[in-house]
Backbone as CSV, one residue per row, in Angstrom:
resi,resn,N_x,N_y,N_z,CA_x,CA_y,CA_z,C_x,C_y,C_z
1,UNK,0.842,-1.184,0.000,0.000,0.000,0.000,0.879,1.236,0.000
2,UNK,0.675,2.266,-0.413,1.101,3.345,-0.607,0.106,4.411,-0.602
3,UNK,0.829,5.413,-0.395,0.074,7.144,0.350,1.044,7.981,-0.432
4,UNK,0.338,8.590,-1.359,1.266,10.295,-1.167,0.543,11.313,-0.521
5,UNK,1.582,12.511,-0.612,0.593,13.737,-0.843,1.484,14.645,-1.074
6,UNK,0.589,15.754,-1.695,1.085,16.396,-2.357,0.146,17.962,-2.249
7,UNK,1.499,18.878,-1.645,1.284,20.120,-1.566,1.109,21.489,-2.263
8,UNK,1.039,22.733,-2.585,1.432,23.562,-3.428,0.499,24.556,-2.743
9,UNK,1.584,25.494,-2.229,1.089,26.691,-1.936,2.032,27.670,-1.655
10,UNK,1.578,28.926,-1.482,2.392,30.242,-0.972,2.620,30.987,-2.632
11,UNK,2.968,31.998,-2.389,3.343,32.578,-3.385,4.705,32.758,-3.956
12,UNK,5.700,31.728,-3.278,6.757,31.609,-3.925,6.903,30.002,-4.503
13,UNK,5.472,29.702,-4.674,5.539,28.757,-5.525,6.130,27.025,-5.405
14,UNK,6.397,27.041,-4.354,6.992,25.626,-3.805,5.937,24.569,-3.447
15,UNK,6.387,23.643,-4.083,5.257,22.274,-3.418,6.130,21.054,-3.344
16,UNK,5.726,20.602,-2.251,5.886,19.211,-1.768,5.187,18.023,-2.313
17,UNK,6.256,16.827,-2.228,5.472,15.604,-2.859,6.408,14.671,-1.379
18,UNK,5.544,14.030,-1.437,5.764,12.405,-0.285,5.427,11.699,-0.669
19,UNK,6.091,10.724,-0.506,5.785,9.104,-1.173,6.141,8.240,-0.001
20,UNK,4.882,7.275,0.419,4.980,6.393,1.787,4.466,5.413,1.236
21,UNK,5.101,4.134,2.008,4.676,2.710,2.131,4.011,2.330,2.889
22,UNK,3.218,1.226,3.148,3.259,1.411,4.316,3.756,-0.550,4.720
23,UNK,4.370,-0.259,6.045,5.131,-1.561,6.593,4.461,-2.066,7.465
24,UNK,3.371,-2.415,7.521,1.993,-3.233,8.428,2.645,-2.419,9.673
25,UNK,3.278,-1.634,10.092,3.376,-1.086,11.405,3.556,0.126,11.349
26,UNK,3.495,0.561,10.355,3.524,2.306,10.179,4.071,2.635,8.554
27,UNK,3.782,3.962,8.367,4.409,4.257,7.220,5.562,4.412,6.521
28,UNK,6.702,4.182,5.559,7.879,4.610,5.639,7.686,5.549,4.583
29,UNK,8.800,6.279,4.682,9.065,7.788,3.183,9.890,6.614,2.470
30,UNK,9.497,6.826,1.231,10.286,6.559,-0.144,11.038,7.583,-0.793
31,UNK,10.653,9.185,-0.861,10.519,9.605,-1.697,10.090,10.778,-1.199
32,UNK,10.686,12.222,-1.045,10.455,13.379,-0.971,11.259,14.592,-1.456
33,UNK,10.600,15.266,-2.096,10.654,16.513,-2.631,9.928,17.481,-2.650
34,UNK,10.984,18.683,-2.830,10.217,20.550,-2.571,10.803,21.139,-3.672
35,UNK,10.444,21.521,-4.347,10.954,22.089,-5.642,10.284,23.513,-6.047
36,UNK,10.497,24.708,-6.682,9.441,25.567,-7.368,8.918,25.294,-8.564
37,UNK,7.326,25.263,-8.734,6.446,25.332,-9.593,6.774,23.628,-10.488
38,UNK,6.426,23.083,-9.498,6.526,21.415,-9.603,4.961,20.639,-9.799
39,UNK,5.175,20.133,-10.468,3.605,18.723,-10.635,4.487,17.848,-10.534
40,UNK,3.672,16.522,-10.460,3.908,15.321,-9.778,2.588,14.068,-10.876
41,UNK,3.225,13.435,-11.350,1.937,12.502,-11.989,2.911,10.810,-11.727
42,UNK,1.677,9.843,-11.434,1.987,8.838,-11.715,1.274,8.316,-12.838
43,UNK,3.018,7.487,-13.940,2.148,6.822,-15.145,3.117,5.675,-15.347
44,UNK,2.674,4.793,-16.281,2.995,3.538,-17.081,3.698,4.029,-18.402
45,UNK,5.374,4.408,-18.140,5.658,4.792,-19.418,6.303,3.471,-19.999
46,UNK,6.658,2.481,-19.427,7.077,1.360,-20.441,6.023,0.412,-20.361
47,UNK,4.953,0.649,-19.877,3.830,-0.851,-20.304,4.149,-2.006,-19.576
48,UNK,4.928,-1.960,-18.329,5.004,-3.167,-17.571,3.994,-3.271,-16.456
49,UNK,3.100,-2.192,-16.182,2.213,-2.285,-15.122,2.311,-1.908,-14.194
50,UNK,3.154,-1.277,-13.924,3.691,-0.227,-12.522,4.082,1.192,-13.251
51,UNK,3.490,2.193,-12.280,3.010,3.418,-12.565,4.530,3.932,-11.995
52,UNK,5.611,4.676,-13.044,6.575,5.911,-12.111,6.048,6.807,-12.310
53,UNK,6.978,7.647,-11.597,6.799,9.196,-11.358,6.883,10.249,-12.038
54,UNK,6.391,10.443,-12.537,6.808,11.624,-13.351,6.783,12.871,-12.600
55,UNK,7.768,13.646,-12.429,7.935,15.091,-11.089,8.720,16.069,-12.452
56,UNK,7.525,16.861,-12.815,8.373,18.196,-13.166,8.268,19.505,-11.981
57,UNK,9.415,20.287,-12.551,9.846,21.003,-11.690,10.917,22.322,-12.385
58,UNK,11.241,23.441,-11.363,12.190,24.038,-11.614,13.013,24.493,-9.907
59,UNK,14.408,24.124,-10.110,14.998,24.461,-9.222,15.060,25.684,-8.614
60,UNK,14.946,27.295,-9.722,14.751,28.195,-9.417,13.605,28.682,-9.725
61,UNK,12.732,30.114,-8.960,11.369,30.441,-9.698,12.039,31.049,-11.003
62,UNK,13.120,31.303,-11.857,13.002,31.337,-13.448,13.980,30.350,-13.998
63,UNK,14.425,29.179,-13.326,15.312,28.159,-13.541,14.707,27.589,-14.960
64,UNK,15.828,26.935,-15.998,15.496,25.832,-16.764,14.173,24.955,-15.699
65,UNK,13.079,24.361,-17.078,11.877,23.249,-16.666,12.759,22.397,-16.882
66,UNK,12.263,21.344,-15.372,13.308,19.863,-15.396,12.288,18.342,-15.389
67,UNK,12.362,17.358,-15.483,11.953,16.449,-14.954,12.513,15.348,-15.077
68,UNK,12.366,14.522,-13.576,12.731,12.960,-13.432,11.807,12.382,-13.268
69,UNK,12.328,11.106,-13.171,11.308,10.283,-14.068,12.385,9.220,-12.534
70,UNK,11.461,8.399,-11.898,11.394,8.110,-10.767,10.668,6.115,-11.323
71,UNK,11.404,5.354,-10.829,10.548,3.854,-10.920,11.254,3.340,-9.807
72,UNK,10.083,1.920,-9.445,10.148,1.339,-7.612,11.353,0.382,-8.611
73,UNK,12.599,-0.381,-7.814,13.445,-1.214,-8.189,13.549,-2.200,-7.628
74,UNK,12.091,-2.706,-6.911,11.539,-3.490,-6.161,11.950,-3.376,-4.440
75,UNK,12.767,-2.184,-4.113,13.550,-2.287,-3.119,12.943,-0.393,-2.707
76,UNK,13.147,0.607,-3.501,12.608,1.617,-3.426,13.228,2.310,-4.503
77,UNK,12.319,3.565,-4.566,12.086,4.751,-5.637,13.769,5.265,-6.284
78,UNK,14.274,4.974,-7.543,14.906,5.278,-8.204,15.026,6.261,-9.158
79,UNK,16.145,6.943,-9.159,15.949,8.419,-10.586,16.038,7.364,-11.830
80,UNK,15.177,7.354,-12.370,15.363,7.066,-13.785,16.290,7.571,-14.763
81,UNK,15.551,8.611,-15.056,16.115,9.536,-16.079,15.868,10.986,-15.248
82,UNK,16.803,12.464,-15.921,15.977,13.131,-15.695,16.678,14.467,-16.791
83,UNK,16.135,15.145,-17.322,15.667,15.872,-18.297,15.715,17.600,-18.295
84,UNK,16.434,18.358,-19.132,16.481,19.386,-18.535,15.663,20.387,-20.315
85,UNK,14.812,21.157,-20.093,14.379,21.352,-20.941,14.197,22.812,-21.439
């Protein structure tokens, strides 16, 4: 089982993403980030049936748009790739 959540507020534009497991005795973090003017989607980009991450983002509020690309490696959340655009 798994929980995110996912924040976005203030006017300098920063949002949070969390990514939790959970370990029949509580939750663990996989996976957290704060970035400016960031989305967060989970999808199936190679068709194996498990959804990564897709997290765009910019490091600064007028930084290059970035995104990584995040998959589970059966152990926890890995950078895939990530993309500077």
């Amino acid at each position: 089982n798994i929980a995110t959540f996912y924040g976005y507020g203030g006017s300098a534009g920063f949002g949070k993403l969390y990514l939790h497991e959970w370990s029949g005795k509580g939750f663990d973090l996989l996976l957290s980030k704060e970035d400016m003017e960031n989305t967060a989607e989970f999808k199936d980009l190679d068709n194996d049936g498990n959804e990564e991450i897709v997290y765009n983002f910019r490091r600064t509020k007028w930084g290059e748009k970035q995104q990584e690309i995040y998959y589970w490696n059966g152990n926890k959340m890995e950078l895939h790739e990530n993309r500077v655009f």
